[in-house]
mmCIF file of C-alpha atoms and ligand atoms in Angstrom:
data_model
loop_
_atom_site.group_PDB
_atom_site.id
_atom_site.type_symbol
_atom_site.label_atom_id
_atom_site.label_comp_id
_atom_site.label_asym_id
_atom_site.label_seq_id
_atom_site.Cartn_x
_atom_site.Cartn_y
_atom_site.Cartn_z
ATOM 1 C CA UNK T 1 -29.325 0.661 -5.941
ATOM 2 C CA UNK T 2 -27.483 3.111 -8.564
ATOM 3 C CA UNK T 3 -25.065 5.296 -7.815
ATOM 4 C CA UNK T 4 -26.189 9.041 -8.717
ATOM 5 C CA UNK T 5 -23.364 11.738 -7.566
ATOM 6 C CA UNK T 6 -19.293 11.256 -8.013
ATOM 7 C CA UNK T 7 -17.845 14.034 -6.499
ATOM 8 C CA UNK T 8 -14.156 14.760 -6.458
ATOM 9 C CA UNK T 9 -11.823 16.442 -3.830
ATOM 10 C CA UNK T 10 -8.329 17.363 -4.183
ATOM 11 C CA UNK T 11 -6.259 17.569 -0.784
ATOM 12 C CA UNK T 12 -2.790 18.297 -0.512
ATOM 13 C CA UNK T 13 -1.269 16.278 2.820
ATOM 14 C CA UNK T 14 1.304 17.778 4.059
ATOM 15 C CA UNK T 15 4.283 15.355 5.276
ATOM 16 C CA UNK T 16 5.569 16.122 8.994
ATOM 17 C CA UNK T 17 9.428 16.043 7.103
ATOM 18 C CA UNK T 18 10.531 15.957 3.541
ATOM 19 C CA UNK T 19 10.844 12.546 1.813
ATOM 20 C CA UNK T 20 13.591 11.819 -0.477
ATOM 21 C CA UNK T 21 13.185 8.460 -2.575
ATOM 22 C CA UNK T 22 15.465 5.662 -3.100
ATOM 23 C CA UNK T 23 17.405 5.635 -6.291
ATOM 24 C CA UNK T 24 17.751 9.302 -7.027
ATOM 25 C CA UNK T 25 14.146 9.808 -7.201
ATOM 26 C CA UNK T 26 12.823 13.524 -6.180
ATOM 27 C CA UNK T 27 12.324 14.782 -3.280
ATOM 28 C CA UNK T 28 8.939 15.825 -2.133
ATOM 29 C CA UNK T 29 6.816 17.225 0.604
ATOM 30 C CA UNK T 30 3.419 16.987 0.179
ATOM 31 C CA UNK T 31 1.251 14.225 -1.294
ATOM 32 C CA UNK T 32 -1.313 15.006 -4.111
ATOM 33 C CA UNK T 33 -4.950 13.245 -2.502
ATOM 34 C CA UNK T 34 -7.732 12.368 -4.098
ATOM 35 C CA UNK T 35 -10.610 11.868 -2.346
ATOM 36 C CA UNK T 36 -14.009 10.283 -4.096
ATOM 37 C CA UNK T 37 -17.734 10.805 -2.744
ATOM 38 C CA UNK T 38 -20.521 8.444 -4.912
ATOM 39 C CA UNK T 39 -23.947 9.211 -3.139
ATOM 40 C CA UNK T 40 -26.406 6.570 -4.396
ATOM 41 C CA UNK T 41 -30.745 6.483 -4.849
ATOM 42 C CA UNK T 42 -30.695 4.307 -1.526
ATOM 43 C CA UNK T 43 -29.496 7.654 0.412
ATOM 44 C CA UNK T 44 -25.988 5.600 1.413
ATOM 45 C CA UNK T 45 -22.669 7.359 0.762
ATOM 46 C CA UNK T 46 -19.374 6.063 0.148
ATOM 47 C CA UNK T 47 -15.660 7.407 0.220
ATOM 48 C CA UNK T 48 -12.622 6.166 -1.324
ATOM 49 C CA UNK T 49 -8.940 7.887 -1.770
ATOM 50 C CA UNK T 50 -6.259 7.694 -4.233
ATOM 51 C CA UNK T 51 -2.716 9.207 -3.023
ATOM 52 C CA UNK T 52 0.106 8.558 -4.976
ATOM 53 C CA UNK T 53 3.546 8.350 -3.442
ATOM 54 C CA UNK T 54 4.893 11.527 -4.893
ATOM 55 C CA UNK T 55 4.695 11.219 -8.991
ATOM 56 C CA UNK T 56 7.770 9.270 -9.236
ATOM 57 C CA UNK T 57 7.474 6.372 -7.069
ATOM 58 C CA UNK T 58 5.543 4.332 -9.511
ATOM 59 C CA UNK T 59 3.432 5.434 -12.750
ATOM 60 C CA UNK T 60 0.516 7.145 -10.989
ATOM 61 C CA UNK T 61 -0.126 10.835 -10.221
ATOM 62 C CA UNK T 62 -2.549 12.786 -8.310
ATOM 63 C CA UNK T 63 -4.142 14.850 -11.202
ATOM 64 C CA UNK T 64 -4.104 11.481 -13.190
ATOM 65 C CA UNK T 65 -6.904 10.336 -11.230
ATOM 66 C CA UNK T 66 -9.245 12.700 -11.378
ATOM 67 C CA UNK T 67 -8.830 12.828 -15.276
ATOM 68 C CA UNK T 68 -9.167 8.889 -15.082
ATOM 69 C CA UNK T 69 -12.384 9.538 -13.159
ATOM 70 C CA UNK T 70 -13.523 11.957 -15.507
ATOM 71 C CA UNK T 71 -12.962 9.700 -18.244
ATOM 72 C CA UNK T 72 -14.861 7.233 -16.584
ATOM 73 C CA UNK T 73 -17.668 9.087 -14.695
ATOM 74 C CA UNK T 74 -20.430 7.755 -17.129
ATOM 75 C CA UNK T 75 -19.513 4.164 -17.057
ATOM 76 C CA UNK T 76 -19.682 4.514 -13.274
ATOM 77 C CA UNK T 77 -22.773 6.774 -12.949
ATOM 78 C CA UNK T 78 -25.672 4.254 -13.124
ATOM 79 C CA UNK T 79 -24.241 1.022 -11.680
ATOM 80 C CA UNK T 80 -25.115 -0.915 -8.563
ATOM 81 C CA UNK T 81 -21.846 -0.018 -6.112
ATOM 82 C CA UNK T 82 -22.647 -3.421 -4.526
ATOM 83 C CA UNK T 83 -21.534 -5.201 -7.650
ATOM 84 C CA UNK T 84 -17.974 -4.867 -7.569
ATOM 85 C CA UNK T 85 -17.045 -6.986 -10.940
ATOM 86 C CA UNK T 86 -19.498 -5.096 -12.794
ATOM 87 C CA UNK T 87 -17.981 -1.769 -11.604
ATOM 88 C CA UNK T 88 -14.960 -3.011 -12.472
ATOM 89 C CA UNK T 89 -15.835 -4.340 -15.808
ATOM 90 C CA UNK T 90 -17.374 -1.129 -16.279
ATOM 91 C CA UNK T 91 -14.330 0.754 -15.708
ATOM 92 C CA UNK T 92 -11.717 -1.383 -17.475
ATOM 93 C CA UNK T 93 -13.972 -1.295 -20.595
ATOM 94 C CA UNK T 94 -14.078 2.582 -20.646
ATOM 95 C CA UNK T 95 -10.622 3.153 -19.438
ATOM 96 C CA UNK T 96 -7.951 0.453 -20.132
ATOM 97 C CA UNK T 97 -4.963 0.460 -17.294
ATOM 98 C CA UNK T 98 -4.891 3.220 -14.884
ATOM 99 C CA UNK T 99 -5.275 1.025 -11.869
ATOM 100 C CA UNK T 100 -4.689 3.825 -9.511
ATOM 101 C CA UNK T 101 -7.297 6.182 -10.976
ATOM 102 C CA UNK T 102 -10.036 2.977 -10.175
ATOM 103 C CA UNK T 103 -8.866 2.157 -7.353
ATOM 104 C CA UNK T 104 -10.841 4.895 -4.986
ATOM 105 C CA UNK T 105 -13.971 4.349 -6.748
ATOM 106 C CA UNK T 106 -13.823 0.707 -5.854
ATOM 107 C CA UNK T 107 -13.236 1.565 -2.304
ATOM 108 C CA UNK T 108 -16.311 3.928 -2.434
ATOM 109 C CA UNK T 109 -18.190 1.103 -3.649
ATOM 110 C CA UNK T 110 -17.132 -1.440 -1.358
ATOM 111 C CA UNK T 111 -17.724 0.981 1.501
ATOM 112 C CA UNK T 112 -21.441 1.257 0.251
ATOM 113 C CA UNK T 113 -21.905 -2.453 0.334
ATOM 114 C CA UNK T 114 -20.429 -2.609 3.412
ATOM 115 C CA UNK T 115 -23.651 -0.350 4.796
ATOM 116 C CA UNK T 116 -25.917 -1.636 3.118
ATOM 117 C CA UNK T 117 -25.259 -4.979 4.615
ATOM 118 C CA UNK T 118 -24.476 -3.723 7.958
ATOM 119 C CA UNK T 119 -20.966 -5.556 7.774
ATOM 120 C CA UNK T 120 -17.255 -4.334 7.612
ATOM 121 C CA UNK T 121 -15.232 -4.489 4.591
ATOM 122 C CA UNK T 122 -13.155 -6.942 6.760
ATOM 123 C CA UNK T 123 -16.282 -8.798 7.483
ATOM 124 C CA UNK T 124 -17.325 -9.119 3.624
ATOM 125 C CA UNK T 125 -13.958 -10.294 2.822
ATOM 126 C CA UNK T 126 -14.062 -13.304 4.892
ATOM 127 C CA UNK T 127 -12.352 -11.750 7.966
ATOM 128 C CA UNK T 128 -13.384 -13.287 11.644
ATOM 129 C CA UNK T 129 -10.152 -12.229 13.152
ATOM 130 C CA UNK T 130 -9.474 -8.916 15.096
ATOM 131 C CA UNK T 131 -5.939 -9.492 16.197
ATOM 132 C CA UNK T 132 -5.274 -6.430 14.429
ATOM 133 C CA UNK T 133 -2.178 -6.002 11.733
ATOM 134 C CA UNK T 134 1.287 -4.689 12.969
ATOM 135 C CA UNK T 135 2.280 -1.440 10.850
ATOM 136 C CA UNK T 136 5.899 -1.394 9.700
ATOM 137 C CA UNK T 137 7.959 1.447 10.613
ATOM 138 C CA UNK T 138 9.440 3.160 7.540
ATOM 139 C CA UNK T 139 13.403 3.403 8.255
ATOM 140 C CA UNK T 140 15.384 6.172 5.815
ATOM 141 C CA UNK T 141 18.518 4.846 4.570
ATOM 142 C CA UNK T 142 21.829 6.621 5.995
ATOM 143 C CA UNK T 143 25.338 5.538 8.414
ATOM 144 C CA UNK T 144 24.358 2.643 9.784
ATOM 145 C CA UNK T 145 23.867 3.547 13.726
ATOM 146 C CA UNK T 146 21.547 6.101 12.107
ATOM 147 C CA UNK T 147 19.374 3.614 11.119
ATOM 148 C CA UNK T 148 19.657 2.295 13.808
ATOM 149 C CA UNK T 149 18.507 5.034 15.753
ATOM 150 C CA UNK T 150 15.464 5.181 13.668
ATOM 151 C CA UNK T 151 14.551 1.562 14.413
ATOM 152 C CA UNK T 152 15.260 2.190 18.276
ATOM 153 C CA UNK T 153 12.466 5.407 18.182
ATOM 154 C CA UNK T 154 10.189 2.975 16.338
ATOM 155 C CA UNK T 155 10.510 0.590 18.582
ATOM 156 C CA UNK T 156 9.539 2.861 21.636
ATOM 157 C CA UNK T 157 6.239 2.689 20.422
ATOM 158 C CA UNK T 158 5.653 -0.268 20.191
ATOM 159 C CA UNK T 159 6.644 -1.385 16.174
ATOM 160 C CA UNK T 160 8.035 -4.678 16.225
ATOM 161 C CA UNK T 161 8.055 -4.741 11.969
ATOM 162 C CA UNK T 162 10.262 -2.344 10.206
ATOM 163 C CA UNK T 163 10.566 -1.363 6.594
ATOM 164 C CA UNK T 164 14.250 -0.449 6.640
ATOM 165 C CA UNK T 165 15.501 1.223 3.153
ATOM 166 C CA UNK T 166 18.873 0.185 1.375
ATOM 167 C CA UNK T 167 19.823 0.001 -2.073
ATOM 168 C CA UNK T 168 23.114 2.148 -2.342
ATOM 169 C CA UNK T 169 26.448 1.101 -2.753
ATOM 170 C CA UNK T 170 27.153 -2.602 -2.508
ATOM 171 C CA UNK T 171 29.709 -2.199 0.879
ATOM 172 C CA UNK T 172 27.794 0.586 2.248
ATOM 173 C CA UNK T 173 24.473 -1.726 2.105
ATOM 174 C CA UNK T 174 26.397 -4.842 3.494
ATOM 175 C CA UNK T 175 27.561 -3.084 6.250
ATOM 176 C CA UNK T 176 24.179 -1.513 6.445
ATOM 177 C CA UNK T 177 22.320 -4.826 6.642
ATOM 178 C CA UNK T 178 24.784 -7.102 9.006
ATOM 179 C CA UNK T 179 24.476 -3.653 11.559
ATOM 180 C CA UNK T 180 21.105 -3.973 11.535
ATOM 181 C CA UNK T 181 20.301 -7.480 12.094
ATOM 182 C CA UNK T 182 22.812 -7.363 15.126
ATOM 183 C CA UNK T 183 21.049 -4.725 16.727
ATOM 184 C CA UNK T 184 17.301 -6.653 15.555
ATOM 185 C CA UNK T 185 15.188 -8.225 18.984
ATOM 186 C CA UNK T 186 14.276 -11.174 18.469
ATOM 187 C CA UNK T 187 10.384 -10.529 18.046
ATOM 188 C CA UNK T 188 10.866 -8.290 15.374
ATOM 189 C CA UNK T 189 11.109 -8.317 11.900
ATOM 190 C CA UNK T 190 12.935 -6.295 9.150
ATOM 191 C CA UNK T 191 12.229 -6.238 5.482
ATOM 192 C CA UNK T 192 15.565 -4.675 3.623
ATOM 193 C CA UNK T 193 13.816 -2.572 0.621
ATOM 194 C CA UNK T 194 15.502 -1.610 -2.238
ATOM 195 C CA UNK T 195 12.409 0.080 -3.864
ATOM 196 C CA UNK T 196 14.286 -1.232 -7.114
ATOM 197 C CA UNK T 197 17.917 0.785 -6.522
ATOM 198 C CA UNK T 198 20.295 -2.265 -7.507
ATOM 199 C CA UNK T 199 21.212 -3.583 -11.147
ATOM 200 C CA UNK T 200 21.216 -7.457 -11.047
ATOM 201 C CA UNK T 201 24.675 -7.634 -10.711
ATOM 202 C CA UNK T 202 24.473 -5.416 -7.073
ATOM 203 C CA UNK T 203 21.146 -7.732 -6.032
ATOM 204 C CA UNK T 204 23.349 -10.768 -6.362
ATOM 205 C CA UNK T 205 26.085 -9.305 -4.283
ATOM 206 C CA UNK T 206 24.213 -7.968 -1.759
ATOM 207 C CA UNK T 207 22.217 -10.716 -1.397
ATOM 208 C CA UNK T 208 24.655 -13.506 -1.381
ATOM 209 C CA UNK T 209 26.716 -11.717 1.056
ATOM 210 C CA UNK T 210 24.424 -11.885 3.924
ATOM 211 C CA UNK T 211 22.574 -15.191 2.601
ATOM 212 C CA UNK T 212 23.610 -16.512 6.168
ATOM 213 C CA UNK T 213 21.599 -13.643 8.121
ATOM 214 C CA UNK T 214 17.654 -15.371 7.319
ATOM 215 C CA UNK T 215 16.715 -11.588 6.074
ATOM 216 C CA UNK T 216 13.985 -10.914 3.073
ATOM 217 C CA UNK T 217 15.022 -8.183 0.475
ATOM 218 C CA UNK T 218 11.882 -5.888 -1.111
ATOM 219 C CA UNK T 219 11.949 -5.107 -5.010
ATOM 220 C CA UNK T 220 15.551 -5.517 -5.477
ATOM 221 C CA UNK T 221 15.569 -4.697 -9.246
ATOM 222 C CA UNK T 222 13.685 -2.396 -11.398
ATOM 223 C CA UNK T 223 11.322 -4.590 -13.419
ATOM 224 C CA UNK T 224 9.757 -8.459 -12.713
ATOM 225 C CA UNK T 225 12.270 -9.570 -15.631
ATOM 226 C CA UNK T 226 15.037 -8.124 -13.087
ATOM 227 C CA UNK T 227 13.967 -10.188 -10.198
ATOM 228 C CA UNK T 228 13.491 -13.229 -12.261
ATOM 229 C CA UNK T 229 17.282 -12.838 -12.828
ATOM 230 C CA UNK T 230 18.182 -12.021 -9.274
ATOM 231 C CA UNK T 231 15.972 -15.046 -7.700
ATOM 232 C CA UNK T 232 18.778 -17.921 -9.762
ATOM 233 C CA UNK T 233 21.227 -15.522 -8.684
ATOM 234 C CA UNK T 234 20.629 -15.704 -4.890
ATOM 235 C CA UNK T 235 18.654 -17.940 -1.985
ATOM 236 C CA UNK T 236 17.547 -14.745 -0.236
ATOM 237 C CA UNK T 237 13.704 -14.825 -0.487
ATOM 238 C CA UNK T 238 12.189 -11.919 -1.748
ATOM 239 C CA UNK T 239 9.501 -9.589 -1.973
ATOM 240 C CA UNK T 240 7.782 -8.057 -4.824
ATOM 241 C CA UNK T 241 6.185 -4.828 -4.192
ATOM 242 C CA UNK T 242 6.074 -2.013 -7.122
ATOM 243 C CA UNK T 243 6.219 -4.648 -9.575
ATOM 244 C CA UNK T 244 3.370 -6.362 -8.664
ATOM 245 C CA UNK T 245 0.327 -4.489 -10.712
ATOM 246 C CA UNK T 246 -2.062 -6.755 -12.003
ATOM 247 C CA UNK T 247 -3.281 -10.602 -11.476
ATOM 248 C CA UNK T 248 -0.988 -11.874 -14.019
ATOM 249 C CA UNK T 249 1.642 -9.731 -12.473
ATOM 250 C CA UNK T 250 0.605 -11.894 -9.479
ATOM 251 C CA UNK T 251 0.467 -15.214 -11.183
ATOM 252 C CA UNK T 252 3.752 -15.175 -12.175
ATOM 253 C CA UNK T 253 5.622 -14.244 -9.465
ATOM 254 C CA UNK T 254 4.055 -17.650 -7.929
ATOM 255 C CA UNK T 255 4.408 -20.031 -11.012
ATOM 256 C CA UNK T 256 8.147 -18.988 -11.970
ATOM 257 C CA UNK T 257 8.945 -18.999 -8.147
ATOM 258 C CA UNK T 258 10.723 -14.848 -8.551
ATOM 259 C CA UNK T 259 9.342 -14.046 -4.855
ATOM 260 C CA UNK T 260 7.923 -15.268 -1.735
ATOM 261 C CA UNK T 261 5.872 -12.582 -0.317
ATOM 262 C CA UNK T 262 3.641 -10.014 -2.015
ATOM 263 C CA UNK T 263 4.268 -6.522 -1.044
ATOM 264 C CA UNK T 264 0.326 -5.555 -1.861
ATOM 265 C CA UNK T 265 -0.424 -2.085 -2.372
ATOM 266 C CA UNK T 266 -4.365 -1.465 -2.982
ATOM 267 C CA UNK T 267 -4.145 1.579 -5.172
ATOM 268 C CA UNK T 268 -1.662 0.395 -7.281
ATOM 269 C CA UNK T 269 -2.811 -2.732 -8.431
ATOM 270 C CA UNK T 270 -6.444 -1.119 -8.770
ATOM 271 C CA UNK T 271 -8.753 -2.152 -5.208
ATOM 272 C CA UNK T 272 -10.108 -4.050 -3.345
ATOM 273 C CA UNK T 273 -11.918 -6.601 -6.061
ATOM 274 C CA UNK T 274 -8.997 -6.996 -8.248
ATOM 275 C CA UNK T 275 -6.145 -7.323 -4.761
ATOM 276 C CA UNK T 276 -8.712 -9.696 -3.152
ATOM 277 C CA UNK T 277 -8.068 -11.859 -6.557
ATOM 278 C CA UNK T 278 -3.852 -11.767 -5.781
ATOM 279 C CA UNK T 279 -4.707 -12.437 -2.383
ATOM 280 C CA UNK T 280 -6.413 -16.001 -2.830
ATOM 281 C CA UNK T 281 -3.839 -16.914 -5.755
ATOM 282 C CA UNK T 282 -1.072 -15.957 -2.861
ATOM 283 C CA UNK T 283 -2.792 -17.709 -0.254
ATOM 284 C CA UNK T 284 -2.895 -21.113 -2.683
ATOM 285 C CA UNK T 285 0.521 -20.845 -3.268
ATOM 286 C CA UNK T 286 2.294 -20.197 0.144
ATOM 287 C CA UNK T 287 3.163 -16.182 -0.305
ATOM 288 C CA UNK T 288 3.070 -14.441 2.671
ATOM 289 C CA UNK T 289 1.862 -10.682 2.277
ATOM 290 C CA UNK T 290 2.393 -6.849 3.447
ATOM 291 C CA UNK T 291 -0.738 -4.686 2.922
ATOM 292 C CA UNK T 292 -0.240 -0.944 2.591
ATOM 293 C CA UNK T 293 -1.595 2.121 0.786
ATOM 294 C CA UNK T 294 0.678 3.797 -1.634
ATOM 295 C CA UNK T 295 0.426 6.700 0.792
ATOM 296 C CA UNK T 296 -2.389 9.065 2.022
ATOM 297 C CA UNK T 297 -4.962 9.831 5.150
ATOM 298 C CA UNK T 298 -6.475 7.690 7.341
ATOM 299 C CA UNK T 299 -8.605 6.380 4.771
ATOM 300 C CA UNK T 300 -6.358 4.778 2.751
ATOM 301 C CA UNK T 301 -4.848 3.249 5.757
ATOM 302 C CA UNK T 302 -8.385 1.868 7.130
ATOM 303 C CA UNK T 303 -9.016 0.418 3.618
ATOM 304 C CA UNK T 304 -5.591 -1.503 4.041
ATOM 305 C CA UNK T 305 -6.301 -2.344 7.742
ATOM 306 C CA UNK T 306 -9.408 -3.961 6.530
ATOM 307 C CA UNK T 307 -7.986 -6.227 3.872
ATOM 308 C CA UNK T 308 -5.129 -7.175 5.260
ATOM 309 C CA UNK T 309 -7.466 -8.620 8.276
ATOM 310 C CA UNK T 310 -8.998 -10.810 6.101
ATOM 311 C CA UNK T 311 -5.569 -12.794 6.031
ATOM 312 C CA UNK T 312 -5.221 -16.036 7.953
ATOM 313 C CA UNK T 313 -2.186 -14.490 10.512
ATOM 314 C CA UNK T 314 0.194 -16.272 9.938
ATOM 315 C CA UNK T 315 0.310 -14.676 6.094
ATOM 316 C CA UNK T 316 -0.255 -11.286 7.288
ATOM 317 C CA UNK T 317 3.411 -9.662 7.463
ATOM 318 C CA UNK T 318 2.205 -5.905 7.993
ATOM 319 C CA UNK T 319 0.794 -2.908 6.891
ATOM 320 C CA UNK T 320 1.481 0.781 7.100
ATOM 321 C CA UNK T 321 0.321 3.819 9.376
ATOM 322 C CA UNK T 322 0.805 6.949 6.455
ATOM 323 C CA UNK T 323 -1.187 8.947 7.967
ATOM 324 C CA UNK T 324 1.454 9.036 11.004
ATOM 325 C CA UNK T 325 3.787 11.089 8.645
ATOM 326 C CA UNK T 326 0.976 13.860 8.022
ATOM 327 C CA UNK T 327 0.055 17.288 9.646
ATOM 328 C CA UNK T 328 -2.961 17.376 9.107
ATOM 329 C CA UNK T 329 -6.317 14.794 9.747
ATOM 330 C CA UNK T 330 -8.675 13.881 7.474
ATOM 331 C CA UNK T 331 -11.253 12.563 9.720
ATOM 332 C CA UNK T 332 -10.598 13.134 13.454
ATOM 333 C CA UNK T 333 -11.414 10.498 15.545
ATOM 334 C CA UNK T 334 -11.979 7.908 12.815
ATOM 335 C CA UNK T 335 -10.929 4.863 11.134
ATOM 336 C CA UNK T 336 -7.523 2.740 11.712
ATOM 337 C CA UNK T 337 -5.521 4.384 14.191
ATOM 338 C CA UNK T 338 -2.020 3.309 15.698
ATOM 339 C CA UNK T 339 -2.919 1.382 18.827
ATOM 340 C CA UNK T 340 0.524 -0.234 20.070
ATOM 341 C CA UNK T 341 2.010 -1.053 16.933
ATOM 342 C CA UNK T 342 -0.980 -2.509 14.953
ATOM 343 C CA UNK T 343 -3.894 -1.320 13.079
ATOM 344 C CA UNK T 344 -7.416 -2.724 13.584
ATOM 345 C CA UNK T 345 -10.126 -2.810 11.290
ATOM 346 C CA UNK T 346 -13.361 -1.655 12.880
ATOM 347 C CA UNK T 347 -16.658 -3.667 12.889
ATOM 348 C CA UNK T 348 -18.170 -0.648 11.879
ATOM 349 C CA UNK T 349 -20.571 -1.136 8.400
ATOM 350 C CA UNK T 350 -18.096 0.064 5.364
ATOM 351 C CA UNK T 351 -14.673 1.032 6.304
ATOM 352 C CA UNK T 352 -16.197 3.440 8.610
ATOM 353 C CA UNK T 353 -14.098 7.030 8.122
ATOM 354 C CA UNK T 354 -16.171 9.937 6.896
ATOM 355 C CA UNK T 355 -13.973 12.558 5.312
ATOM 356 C CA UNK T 356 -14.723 16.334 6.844
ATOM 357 C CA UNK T 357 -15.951 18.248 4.049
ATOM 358 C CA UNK T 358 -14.793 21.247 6.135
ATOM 359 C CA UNK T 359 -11.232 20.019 6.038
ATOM 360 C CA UNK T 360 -11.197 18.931 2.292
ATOM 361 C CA UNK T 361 -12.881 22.237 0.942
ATOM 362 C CA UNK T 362 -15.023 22.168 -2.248
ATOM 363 C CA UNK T 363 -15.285 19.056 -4.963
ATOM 364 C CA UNK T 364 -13.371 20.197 -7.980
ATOM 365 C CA UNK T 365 -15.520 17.661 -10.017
ATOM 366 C CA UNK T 366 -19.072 16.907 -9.585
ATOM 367 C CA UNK T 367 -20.459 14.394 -11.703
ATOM 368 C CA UNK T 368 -24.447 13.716 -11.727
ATOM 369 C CA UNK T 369 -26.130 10.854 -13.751
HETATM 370 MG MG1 LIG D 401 8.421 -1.447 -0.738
#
């Protein structure tokens, strides 16, 4: 099988309410999607996205990846979509880095193999369970009984994980935090996430001054040397989300001991092939693991619903419903939806969502072998 066609759509998603990042980072309103069609000479035809979180979340932007994809449309063009290391060798020899700008072809690809062996992309990797994956709620920072209100509305319907966002002033986030965890139930869980707001010196604070409270802190510093400083400041175990990008990223986090969970996001650190690599070094060495999508539609939500399945449960500390946040639908009717509080990956061949071409308008890239 060879794949023949990559064509490339551009969406803009518009978000329900303006987002303003942690940190001082802009504000924004819409998210720049990318979505990729590669038809192959078997007649099957996959989909993958790529939807950065805004441009400043992390180093990846929407028009980056269809100039990554142009860059790489003739290393792609040609190869079997069912051989996912050769794909990706293929990409990471014409393109060095740009993990984000790979990572929806690699979906596409996947979602081929997955029809062409009639099995999910849970199913092919390794997945028997369909307990489903609880999505975290995503919790603005603010006064404290405003958060609170946040988590109470989340937890009408049915959330029991919630991604609650700190990383202010040392007091403020202190207060913040001890509020919280009096008002927590006790089936839920809360991750406090800095998205890398504190200096080292705030981290150990923070963290040491509500050691006694059990809680896990996300990406409390800006870079992996950052948290390798914070973890001999502090016994508070941690999470390591934007600064986990590639395998050795990965590997060590788990030899040097900086974190204890993996906050995994698929289009950041490149796809499925090269994730499902952090995953089994994670599972080897005791890290428990969120699964999200930096942001987008339904599809990139699916594609996390079906990887994070393939976790034994008791490893599997969430995932994330995006698409919850948007106005508009990518693919009505389709894919992971929000089914009390968890997403469930479908036994359907593939990840099973089919874009509307209607909805996403004409390719603004069509690339033929
Ligand atoms: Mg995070």
């Amino acid at each position: 099988m060879k794949i023949t066609r990559i064509s490339v759509f551009q969406k803009n998603l518009p978000l329900k309410e303006p987002y303003w990042l942690s940190g001082g980072r802009l504000r924004f309103d819409v998210l720049d999607a990318t979505f990729v069609k590669l038809e192959t000479d078997a007649g099957i035809t996959g989909w993958g996205e790529g939807t950065p979180w805004g441009h400043t979340y992390v180093p990846a932007h929407g028009p980056g990846i269809r100039a990554g994809i142009e860059t790489m449309a003739s290393a792609i063009l040609g190869q079997d979509p069912r051989c996912h290391e050769a794909v990706e060798r293929s990409m990471d020899l014409c393109l060095p880095g740009h993990l984000y700008a790979k990572a929806p072809v690699d979906l596409a690809c996947w979602d081929i193999a997955g029809q062409s062996s009639g099995l999910s992309i849970a199913s092919m990797l390794g997945a028997t369970d369909e307990d489903g994956t609880w999505i975290a709620s995503s919790v603005s920072s603010g006064a404290p009984d405003y958060m609170v209100g946040i988590i109470e509305r989340y937890r009408a319907l049915g959330y029991k994980i919630h991604s609650v966002k700190v990383g202010g002033d040392v007091e403020r986030d202190i207060e913040r935090i001890r509020y919280i965890e009096a008002a927590r139930l006790d089936d839920e869980h809360i991750l406090y996430d800095v998205n890398r707001a504190w200096t080292r010196r705030e981290a150990a604070l923070v963290m040491n001054a509500v050691s006694d409270l059990g809680i896990t802190v996300e990406q409390p510093g800006e870079t992996l040397d950052d948290i390798a400083a914070i973890r001999k400041l502090t016994t508070t175990p941690i999470s390591v989300d934007e600064t986990l990008v590639t395998l050795q990223d990965a590997m060590r986090i788990v030899t040097d001991g900086i974190g204890e969970v993996f906050g995994v996001k698929l289009n950041r650190v490149g796809g499925l092939t090269k994730a499902r690599r952090m995953r089994d070094l994670g599972l080897a060495n005791g890290i428990q693991m969120y699964v999200m999508a930096t942001g987008g539609s339904v599809l990139a939500d699916t594609e996390a619903a079906h990887f994070a399945q393939s976790l034994p449960p008791e490893f599997r500390l969430g995932t994330w419903s995006c698409q919850e946040m948007l106005t508009i639908d990518i693919a009505p009717g389709q894919g992971a939806r929000n089914l009390g509080g968890k997403l469930f990956a479908s036994r359907t061949p593939g990840h099973g969502v089919v874009p509307d071409e209607d909805v996403l308008g004409s390719p603004v890239a069509v690339y033929d072998a």
